[in-house]
Coordinates of C-alpha atoms in Angstrom, one line a residue:
M1 CA 33.3 18.1 -50.6
A2 CA 31.8 18.0 -54.1
R3 CA 31.7 21.5 -55.8
Q4 CA 28.9 22.1 -58.2
R5 CA 27.9 24.9 -60.6
L6 CA 24.5 25.2 -62.1
P7 CA 24.5 25.5 -65.9
A8 CA 23.1 29.0 -65.7
A9 CA 25.8 30.0 -63.4
R10 CA 28.4 29.7 -66.2
S11 CA 26.8 32.6 -68.0
R12 CA 29.0 35.7 -68.2
V13 CA 26.0 37.8 -67.3
L14 CA 25.8 36.3 -63.8
D15 CA 28.6 36.5 -61.2
N16 CA 29.4 33.3 -59.3
D17 CA 29.7 35.3 -56.1
L18 CA 27.9 32.9 -53.6
E19 CA 29.0 29.6 -52.2
V20 CA 26.3 27.5 -50.5
E21 CA 27.4 24.5 -48.4
I22 CA 24.8 21.8 -47.9
D23 CA 25.2 19.4 -44.9
E24 CA 29.0 19.5 -45.1
E25 CA 28.9 17.4 -48.2
H26 CA 28.2 19.6 -51.2
I27 CA 29.1 23.2 -52.2
F28 CA 27.1 25.1 -54.8
V29 CA 28.6 28.1 -56.6
L30 CA 25.8 30.5 -57.4
S31 CA 24.8 34.0 -58.2
K32 CA 23.7 36.1 -55.1
R33 CA 21.4 38.2 -57.3
Q34 CA 19.6 35.3 -58.9
M35 CA 19.1 33.4 -55.6
A36 CA 17.9 36.4 -53.7
K37 CA 15.3 37.1 -56.3
Y38 CA 13.2 34.1 -55.1
S39 CA 14.6 33.1 -51.7
G40 CA 13.8 35.2 -48.6
R41 CA 16.3 33.2 -46.6
A42 CA 19.0 33.9 -49.2
R43 CA 18.3 37.6 -49.0
H44 CA 18.6 37.6 -45.2
L45 CA 21.7 35.5 -45.1
I46 CA 23.4 37.5 -47.8
A47 CA 22.6 40.7 -46.0
T48 CA 23.9 39.5 -42.7
S49 CA 27.0 37.5 -43.9
S50 CA 30.4 39.1 -43.7
T51 CA 32.2 39.7 -47.0
G52 CA 35.6 38.2 -47.5
A53 CA 38.7 40.3 -47.8
A54 CA 39.5 42.0 -51.1
G55 CA 41.8 40.0 -53.2
S56 CA 41.2 37.1 -55.5
R57 CA 37.9 36.4 -57.1
K58 CA 37.3 33.5 -54.8
S59 CA 37.8 35.6 -51.6
K60 CA 35.0 37.9 -52.7
R61 CA 32.4 35.2 -52.5
Q62 CA 30.0 35.1 -49.7
R63 CA 29.6 31.7 -48.0
L64 CA 26.3 30.3 -46.7
V65 CA 26.1 27.1 -44.7
L66 CA 22.8 25.2 -44.6
R67 CA 22.7 22.2 -42.3
D68 CA 20.1 19.5 -42.2
F69 CA 18.5 20.8 -45.4
P70 CA 15.3 18.9 -46.1
G71 CA 15.9 16.5 -49.0
G72 CA 19.6 17.2 -49.0
A73 CA 21.7 18.5 -51.9
P74 CA 19.3 17.2 -54.6
A75 CA 16.4 19.2 -53.1
F76 CA 18.5 22.3 -52.9
E77 CA 19.7 21.9 -56.5
M78 CA 16.1 21.7 -57.7
A79 CA 15.2 24.8 -55.8
A80 CA 18.2 26.7 -57.2
S81 CA 17.2 25.5 -60.7
F82 CA 13.8 27.0 -60.1
C83 CA 15.5 30.4 -59.3
Y84 CA 17.7 30.2 -62.4
S85 CA 14.9 29.2 -64.7
G86 CA 12.7 32.1 -63.7
G87 CA 10.2 29.7 -62.0
Q88 CA 9.9 27.4 -65.0
L89 CA 11.0 24.2 -63.3
E90 CA 8.7 21.2 -63.9
I91 CA 7.0 20.1 -60.7
A92 CA 6.1 16.4 -60.8
P93 CA 4.4 14.2 -58.3
S94 CA 7.7 12.5 -57.4
N95 CA 9.3 15.8 -56.4
V96 CA 6.5 17.9 -55.2
A97 CA 6.9 17.1 -51.5
V98 CA 10.7 17.7 -51.6
L99 CA 10.2 21.0 -53.5
R100 CA 7.6 22.1 -51.0
A101 CA 9.9 21.4 -48.1
A102 CA 12.9 23.1 -49.8
A103 CA 10.7 26.1 -50.6
D104 CA 9.6 26.3 -47.0
E105 CA 13.2 26.1 -45.8
L106 CA 14.4 28.8 -48.3
V107 CA 11.3 31.0 -47.7
M108 CA 10.3 31.1 -51.4
T109 CA 6.9 32.8 -50.8
E110 CA 4.7 35.1 -52.7
D111 CA 5.8 38.2 -50.8
I112 CA 9.3 37.6 -52.2
S113 CA 8.3 36.9 -55.8
A114 CA 5.0 36.3 -57.5
G115 CA 4.5 32.7 -58.6
N116 CA 7.1 31.5 -56.2
L117 CA 7.9 27.9 -55.4
V118 CA 5.6 27.6 -52.3
S119 CA 2.5 28.6 -54.3
R120 CA 3.5 26.5 -57.3
T121 CA 3.8 23.4 -55.2
E122 CA 0.6 24.1 -53.3
E123 CA -1.1 24.5 -56.7
A124 CA 0.2 21.2 -57.8
L125 CA -1.0 19.5 -54.6
G126 CA -4.4 21.0 -55.0
G127 CA -5.2 18.5 -57.8
V128 CA -4.2 15.3 -56.0
D129 CA -7.7 13.9 -56.3
S130 CA -7.4 13.8 -60.0
W131 CA -3.9 12.2 -60.1
Q132 CA -3.3 8.8 -61.5
W133 CA -2.6 5.9 -59.1
Q134 CA 1.1 5.7 -59.9
D135 CA 1.5 9.5 -59.4
L136 CA 0.0 9.2 -55.9
V137 CA 2.4 6.3 -55.0
A138 CA 5.4 8.2 -56.4
A139 CA 4.3 11.3 -54.4
L140 CA 4.0 9.3 -51.2
K141 CA 7.4 7.8 -51.6
G142 CA 8.8 11.3 -52.2
C143 CA 7.6 12.3 -48.7
D144 CA 10.0 9.9 -46.9
S145 CA 13.0 12.2 -47.0
V146 CA 11.0 15.2 -45.8
L147 CA 8.5 13.5 -43.6
H148 CA 8.3 16.0 -40.8
I149 CA 7.7 19.0 -43.1
A150 CA 5.3 17.0 -45.3
E151 CA 3.2 16.2 -42.2
N152 CA 3.2 19.8 -41.0
H153 CA 1.9 21.0 -44.4
R154 CA -0.7 18.1 -44.5
I155 CA 0.9 16.7 -47.7
V156 CA 0.9 13.1 -46.3
Q157 CA -2.7 13.5 -45.2
R158 CA -3.9 14.8 -48.6
L159 CA -2.0 12.0 -50.5
A160 CA -3.2 9.3 -48.1
F161 CA -6.8 10.3 -48.5
A162 CA -6.5 10.5 -52.3
T163 CA -4.9 7.1 -52.4
A164 CA -7.6 5.6 -50.2
G165 CA -10.3 7.2 -52.4
K166 CA -8.8 5.5 -55.5
I167 CA -8.9 2.1 -53.7
S168 CA -12.4 2.6 -52.4
S169 CA -13.7 3.6 -55.9
S170 CA -12.1 0.6 -57.6
I171 CA -13.6 -1.8 -55.0
E172 CA -17.1 -0.2 -55.3
L173 CA -16.9 -0.5 -59.1
L174 CA -16.1 -4.2 -58.9
H175 CA -18.9 -4.8 -56.4
T176 CA -21.4 -4.3 -59.1
A177 CA -20.5 -7.8 -60.4
G178 CA -21.2 -9.3 -57.0
E179 CA -19.0 -11.4 -54.8
S180 CA -19.6 -14.7 -53.0
P181 CA -18.5 -15.1 -49.4
M182 CA -15.1 -16.6 -48.8
S183 CA -14.4 -19.6 -46.6
P184 CA -11.7 -19.4 -43.9
D185 CA -9.3 -21.3 -46.1
Q186 CA -10.0 -19.0 -49.1
E187 CA -9.6 -16.0 -46.8
L188 CA -6.2 -17.2 -45.6
R189 CA -5.0 -18.0 -49.2
A190 CA -6.3 -14.6 -50.3
S191 CA -4.0 -12.9 -47.9
T192 CA -1.0 -14.1 -49.8
S193 CA -2.3 -13.6 -53.4
L194 CA -3.7 -10.8 -55.5
S195 CA -7.1 -10.4 -57.2
P196 CA -9.0 -7.6 -59.0
R197 CA -10.0 -6.2 -55.6
T198 CA -6.5 -6.5 -54.1
W199 CA -4.4 -5.1 -57.0
W200 CA -3.2 -2.2 -54.8
F201 CA -1.6 -4.5 -52.2
T202 CA 1.9 -4.5 -53.8
D203 CA 2.1 -0.8 -54.4
V204 CA 1.1 0.1 -50.8
C205 CA 3.4 -2.6 -49.4
G206 CA 6.2 -0.7 -51.3
L207 CA 5.7 2.3 -49.1
S208 CA 7.5 2.8 -45.8
M209 CA 5.7 1.4 -42.8
Y210 CA 4.7 4.8 -41.5
L211 CA 3.2 5.9 -44.9
M212 CA 1.5 2.5 -45.2
E213 CA -0.1 3.0 -41.8
R214 CA -1.4 6.5 -42.9
V215 CA -3.0 5.0 -46.0
V216 CA -4.7 2.3 -44.0
R217 CA -6.0 4.7 -41.5
A218 CA -7.4 6.8 -44.4
L219 CA -9.1 3.6 -45.6
F220 CA -11.0 3.5 -42.3
T221 CA -12.6 6.9 -43.1
V222 CA -13.7 6.2 -46.7
N223 CA -15.8 3.2 -45.7
V224 CA -13.7 0.4 -47.4
E225 CA -15.0 -2.9 -46.1
H226 CA -12.8 -4.0 -43.2
R227 CA -12.3 -7.5 -44.6
Y228 CA -10.3 -6.0 -47.5
I229 CA -8.2 -4.0 -45.1
S230 CA -7.7 -7.1 -43.0
R231 CA -6.5 -9.1 -46.0
F232 CA -4.1 -6.3 -46.9
L233 CA -2.6 -6.2 -43.4
L234 CA -2.1 -10.0 -43.5
Y235 CA -0.4 -9.7 -46.9
Y236 CA 1.8 -6.9 -45.6
L237 CA 2.7 -8.8 -42.5
K238 CA 3.8 -11.9 -44.3
T239 CA 5.7 -10.2 -47.1
S240 CA 7.4 -7.8 -44.7
L241 CA 8.5 -10.4 -42.1
A242 CA 9.9 -12.6 -45.0
S243 CA 11.9 -9.6 -46.3
L244 CA 13.3 -8.5 -42.9
G245 CA 15.3 -11.6 -42.3
Y246 CA 16.7 -11.9 -38.8
S247 CA 16.2 -8.2 -37.8
W248 CA 14.3 -9.0 -34.6
Q249 CA 13.6 -5.3 -33.7
L250 CA 12.1 -4.5 -37.1
Q251 CA 10.0 -7.7 -37.1
C252 CA 8.5 -6.7 -33.7
E253 CA 7.9 -3.2 -34.9
V254 CA 6.0 -4.5 -38.0
M255 CA 4.1 -7.0 -35.9
E256 CA 3.0 -4.4 -33.4
T257 CA 1.9 -1.9 -36.1
I258 CA -0.2 -4.5 -37.9
V259 CA -1.8 -5.8 -34.7
S260 CA -2.7 -2.3 -33.6
L261 CA -4.4 -1.6 -37.0
L262 CA -6.2 -4.9 -36.9
G263 CA -7.6 -3.9 -33.5
H264 CA -9.5 -1.0 -35.1
L265 CA -11.4 -3.4 -37.5
E266 CA -14.9 -4.6 -36.9
P267 CA -15.0 -8.0 -35.0
G268 CA -15.0 -10.8 -37.5
S269 CA -13.2 -8.9 -40.3
T270 CA -10.2 -11.2 -39.7
T271 CA -11.0 -14.8 -39.5
C272 CA -10.2 -16.7 -36.3
R273 CA -7.8 -19.0 -38.2
S274 CA -5.9 -16.0 -39.5
L275 CA -5.6 -14.5 -36.1
F276 CA -4.2 -17.7 -34.8
V277 CA -1.6 -17.6 -37.6
I278 CA -0.7 -14.1 -36.5
Y279 CA -0.5 -15.2 -32.9
R280 CA 1.9 -18.0 -33.7
M281 CA 4.1 -15.5 -35.6
A282 CA 4.0 -13.1 -32.6
V283 CA 5.1 -15.8 -30.2
G284 CA 7.7 -17.0 -32.7
I285 CA 9.4 -13.6 -32.9
E286 CA 8.9 -13.0 -29.2
S287 CA 6.9 -9.8 -29.6
S288 CA 5.8 -7.8 -26.6
K289 CA 3.3 -9.0 -24.1
L290 CA 1.0 -6.2 -24.9
C291 CA 1.0 -7.1 -28.6
R292 CA 0.2 -10.8 -27.8
S293 CA -2.6 -9.7 -25.5
Q294 CA -4.1 -7.6 -28.2
I295 CA -4.2 -10.6 -30.5
E296 CA -5.7 -12.8 -27.7
R297 CA -8.4 -10.2 -27.2
M298 CA -9.4 -10.3 -30.9
I299 CA -9.4 -14.1 -30.9
G300 CA -11.4 -14.2 -27.7
L301 CA -14.2 -12.3 -29.4
Q302 CA -14.8 -15.1 -31.9
L303 CA -13.2 -18.1 -30.1
H304 CA -16.4 -20.2 -30.8
N305 CA -15.2 -20.2 -34.4
A306 CA -11.9 -21.8 -33.6
T307 CA -10.9 -25.4 -34.3
L308 CA -9.0 -27.9 -32.2
D309 CA -5.9 -27.4 -34.2
N310 CA -6.0 -23.7 -33.5
L311 CA -6.0 -24.3 -29.8
L312 CA -3.1 -26.7 -29.8
L313 CA -0.4 -24.1 -29.2
P314 CA 3.1 -25.6 -28.6
S315 CA 4.8 -24.9 -25.4
S316 CA 7.9 -22.7 -25.4
T317 CA 9.5 -25.2 -22.9
S318 CA 10.7 -28.4 -24.3
P319 CA 9.0 -31.6 -22.9
R320 CA 12.6 -33.0 -22.5
S321 CA 13.2 -30.3 -19.9
G322 CA 10.0 -31.0 -18.0
G323 CA 7.7 -28.7 -19.8
P324 CA 4.2 -29.6 -21.2
V325 CA 3.7 -30.4 -24.9
Y326 CA 1.1 -27.7 -25.3
D327 CA 0.8 -24.3 -23.7
A328 CA -2.6 -24.2 -21.9
D329 CA -2.1 -20.7 -20.4
P330 CA -3.0 -18.8 -23.6
V331 CA -6.1 -21.0 -24.0
L332 CA -7.2 -20.0 -20.5
R333 CA -6.7 -16.3 -21.4
L334 CA -8.6 -16.7 -24.6
L335 CA -11.5 -18.3 -22.7
W336 CA -11.6 -15.4 -20.3
Y337 CA -11.7 -12.9 -23.1
F338 CA -14.6 -14.8 -24.6
L339 CA -16.5 -14.9 -21.4
K340 CA -15.8 -11.2 -20.8
S341 CA -17.4 -10.4 -24.2
Y342 CA -20.2 -12.9 -23.6
V343 CA -21.4 -11.2 -20.4
S344 CA -20.9 -7.7 -21.7
E345 CA -23.8 -5.5 -22.9
N346 CA -22.4 -5.5 -26.4
S347 CA -22.4 -9.3 -26.8
C348 CA -25.6 -9.5 -28.8
S349 CA -23.8 -11.4 -31.6
I350 CA -22.7 -14.2 -29.2
G351 CA -25.6 -16.4 -28.1
E352 CA -26.2 -19.7 -26.3
E353 CA -25.3 -21.7 -29.4
A354 CA -21.9 -20.1 -29.5
L355 CA -21.3 -20.9 -25.8
I356 CA -22.4 -24.6 -26.3
K357 CA -20.2 -24.9 -29.4
L358 CA -17.2 -23.6 -27.4
G359 CA -18.0 -26.0 -24.6
T360 CA -17.7 -28.9 -27.0
L361 CA -14.4 -27.5 -28.3
V362 CA -12.9 -27.1 -24.8
D363 CA -13.8 -30.7 -24.0
M364 CA -12.2 -31.9 -27.2
Y365 CA -9.1 -29.9 -26.2
L366 CA -9.1 -31.4 -22.7
S367 CA -9.1 -34.9 -24.2
E368 CA -6.2 -34.0 -26.5
V369 CA -3.9 -32.5 -23.8
A370 CA -4.9 -34.9 -21.0
P371 CA -2.3 -37.6 -21.8
D372 CA 0.5 -35.0 -21.4
P373 CA 2.7 -36.3 -18.5
H374 CA 3.7 -32.7 -17.6
L375 CA 0.2 -31.2 -17.5
H376 CA -0.6 -30.2 -13.9
P377 CA -4.0 -31.4 -12.6
Q378 CA -4.9 -27.9 -11.4
K379 CA -4.3 -26.6 -14.9
L380 CA -6.7 -29.2 -16.3
L381 CA -9.2 -28.4 -13.6
R382 CA -9.1 -24.7 -14.4
L383 CA -9.7 -25.4 -18.0
A384 CA -12.6 -27.7 -17.2
K385 CA -14.4 -25.2 -14.9
V386 CA -13.7 -21.9 -16.7
L387 CA -16.9 -22.1 -18.7
P388 CA -20.3 -22.0 -16.9
P389 CA -22.0 -25.4 -16.5
W390 CA -24.8 -24.6 -19.1
S391 CA -22.1 -24.5 -21.8
R392 CA -22.3 -28.3 -21.8
V393 CA -25.5 -30.2 -22.8
T394 CA -23.8 -33.4 -21.8
D395 CA -20.7 -34.0 -19.7
D396 CA -19.7 -37.2 -21.5
R397 CA -16.7 -35.6 -23.2
L398 CA -15.5 -34.0 -20.0
Y399 CA -15.8 -37.4 -18.2
R400 CA -13.7 -38.9 -21.0
A401 CA -11.0 -36.2 -20.6
V402 CA -10.8 -36.7 -16.9
D403 CA -10.6 -40.5 -17.4
I404 CA -7.8 -40.1 -19.9
Y405 CA -5.9 -37.8 -17.5
L406 CA -6.3 -40.2 -14.5
E407 CA -5.1 -43.1 -16.7
A408 CA -2.0 -41.1 -17.9
H409 CA -1.2 -39.8 -14.3
P410 CA -1.7 -42.8 -12.0
F411 CA 0.4 -41.3 -9.2
I412 CA -1.4 -38.0 -8.6
R413 CA -2.7 -37.4 -5.1
N414 CA -6.1 -38.6 -4.1
A415 CA -7.3 -35.1 -3.3
E416 CA -6.3 -33.9 -6.8
A417 CA -8.0 -36.9 -8.4
L418 CA -11.2 -36.3 -6.4
S419 CA -11.2 -32.6 -7.5
L420 CA -11.0 -33.6 -11.1
C421 CA -13.8 -36.1 -10.6
N422 CA -16.0 -33.5 -9.0
A423 CA -15.7 -31.3 -12.0
V424 CA -18.1 -33.6 -13.8
N425 CA -21.8 -33.1 -13.5
Y426 CA -23.0 -36.7 -13.2
Q427 CA -26.6 -35.7 -13.8
K428 CA -25.6 -34.8 -17.4
L429 CA -24.0 -38.1 -18.3
S430 CA -25.5 -40.5 -20.8
P431 CA -26.5 -44.0 -19.6
K432 CA -23.5 -45.4 -21.4
A433 CA -21.1 -43.1 -19.6
C434 CA -22.8 -44.0 -16.2
A435 CA -22.3 -47.7 -16.9
H436 CA -18.7 -47.0 -17.7
I437 CA -18.1 -45.2 -14.4
A438 CA -19.6 -48.1 -12.5
Q439 CA -16.8 -50.3 -13.8
N440 CA -14.0 -47.7 -13.9
P441 CA -11.3 -48.5 -11.3
R442 CA -9.8 -45.0 -11.7
F443 CA -12.9 -43.3 -10.2
P444 CA -13.5 -43.6 -6.5
A445 CA -16.5 -45.8 -5.4
P446 CA -18.4 -42.9 -3.9
V447 CA -18.3 -41.2 -7.3
A448 CA -19.9 -44.2 -8.9
V449 CA -22.6 -44.3 -6.2
R450 CA -23.3 -40.6 -6.6
T451 CA -23.6 -41.1 -10.4
L452 CA -26.2 -43.8 -10.1
L453 CA -28.2 -41.7 -7.5
A454 CA -28.0 -38.6 -9.7
Q455 CA -29.2 -40.5 -12.8
K456 CA -32.0 -42.1 -10.8
E457 CA -33.2 -38.7 -9.5
L458 CA -33.0 -37.3 -13.0
R459 CA -35.1 -40.1 -14.5
K460 CA -37.6 -39.6 -11.7
Q461 CA -37.9 -35.8 -12.4
T462 CA -38.2 -36.5 -16.1
Q463 CA -41.0 -39.0 -15.7
Q464 CA -42.9 -36.6 -13.4
Q465 CA -42.6 -33.8 -16.0
Q466 CA -43.5 -35.9 -19.0
A467 CA -47.1 -36.1 -20.0
G468 CA -46.1 -37.2 -23.5
P469 CA -43.2 -36.7 -25.9
I470 CA -41.1 -33.7 -24.8
D471 CA -39.4 -31.3 -27.2
P472 CA -35.6 -31.9 -26.9
S473 CA -34.9 -28.2 -27.1
V474 CA -37.3 -27.5 -24.2
Y475 CA -35.6 -30.3 -22.2
R476 CA -32.2 -28.9 -22.9
R477 CA -33.2 -25.3 -22.0
A478 CA -34.7 -26.7 -18.7
L479 CA -31.4 -28.4 -17.9
M480 CA -29.5 -25.2 -18.7
Q481 CA -31.7 -23.1 -16.5
N482 CA -31.4 -25.7 -13.7
E483 CA -27.6 -25.5 -14.0
E484 CA -27.6 -21.7 -13.9
L485 CA -29.6 -21.8 -10.7
R486 CA -27.4 -24.5 -9.2
W487 CA -24.3 -22.5 -10.1
G488 CA -25.6 -19.3 -8.5
L489 CA -26.6 -21.2 -5.4
R490 CA -23.1 -22.7 -5.1
A491 CA -21.6 -19.2 -5.4
M492 CA -24.0 -17.9 -2.7
Q493 CA -23.1 -20.9 -0.5
T494 CA -19.4 -20.1 -0.9
K495 CA -20.0 -16.5 0.1
V496 CA -22.0 -17.6 3.2
T497 CA -19.3 -20.0 4.2
N498 CA -16.6 -17.3 3.9
L499 CA -18.7 -14.9 6.0
E500 CA -19.2 -17.6 8.7
K501 CA -15.4 -18.1 8.8
M502 CA -14.9 -14.4 9.2
C503 CA -17.4 -14.2 12.0
K504 CA -15.9 -17.1 13.8
S505 CA -12.4 -15.5 13.5
M506 CA -13.8 -12.2 14.8
R507 CA -15.4 -14.0 17.8
C508 CA -12.1 -15.7 18.7
E509 CA -10.3 -12.4 18.5
V510 CA -12.9 -10.8 20.9
V511 CA -12.7 -13.7 23.4
E512 CA -8.9 -13.5 23.3
S513 CA -9.0 -9.8 23.8
V514 CA -11.3 -10.1 26.8
R515 CA -9.2 -12.8 28.3
M516 CA -6.0 -10.8 28.0
K517 CA -7.7 -7.8 29.5
G518 CA -8.8 -9.8 32.6
M519 CA -5.3 -11.1 33.1
I520 CA -3.9 -7.6 33.0
C521 CA -6.4 -6.4 35.6

């Protein structure tokens, strides 16, 4: 073990009659009288320690063992220097947390000595709001080695709020110059670069993940715009994952922390494209199912802003081993999250236009994945029917997707092919699509006949309703309302059919019971 003497301990005035062992690594040779002048713990331990046998100078020393000392030997040395200097030790932002923890451990309070280390450190911390930026960062980094005690004394909280206040003030100051909205591409590029409003990214990224999280949560309370917080979290995620290398556990921990913080932001603070980038990262590092579900929920809230490239998520199973090219399961979950937000009471920001936009996107997605030889027909059917019928003004794209699938899968069963054909609403096809169906050998003949009849009936209804030129938006709304009623009617018919089956089953059971009772008698 390293044996150290403080400079003042070499004075002839003070006796070096105390050995203090720190964490079985360092021994300090000190004066009992000088340490006990400021440390209540030193007083108590000296009073209760047994004195060595008389003899050599070394045997007369009392020995104190301090294990798990906060901040280790460097912290104890600074506290001892405070005792030897008569309380004149310089307290800086970089060491204030460590000194506060050491003072707490050694009981260096006012009842032991006036102007003791506890009160001195608290006095220094009382002015954190006026500290310079670099002082705040240095003080936060100093908390890492004494984190538990720094939290107990609210040092981390005070520093985090002061840091957040500096960030908020600088952003508000720059807002006076105005700022134009950013496109999704600019937003994504901004997450990997710095600007006058993001100058603080690098310094906060230099903190431990725990302290970074505390600063971000403090930003929530000082009304910093959530888009800036989102950009910082994306920046932190990309820089951290790149620096962690192949440490899977740490990568997952960073990912889950960032996703949890993103979940507290206002919807739309993070662009849909950025969320898909995060989702692909999460899948790539095989993060937890809960983490991926949180990202899917955030994407679902703004899925109508996605693009076709966003939805084309590669499958984890190689096509060579019989897996599909694209993974459709996440897309189904994203659509369910969207529908859940659409029908909720808080979905005022999602209107009919968003639903129609998403319907078009889904049909484009179906056409893209339809040629996949390993895509199961039931999966395609679920994707085609997940959205309500009024999400499509026309079913031309859906018909094209089904046609592509039937062409790429000529050997599927007739029942499966018919189910896919029935997913198309033939009253919502254009005359060009209807003419194509009439000559399409992949669609059953009854489907072609049904299409012609549906189109004839639709034209008849239109002619009866038209007294002159009709507004296309009124016509579209009428079609959507008609589809809503038809959808509700089908659901009711399904329930009635199920009830009839249950009643029939119950009647059979009653008849069988009566018959068996007669046989017994």
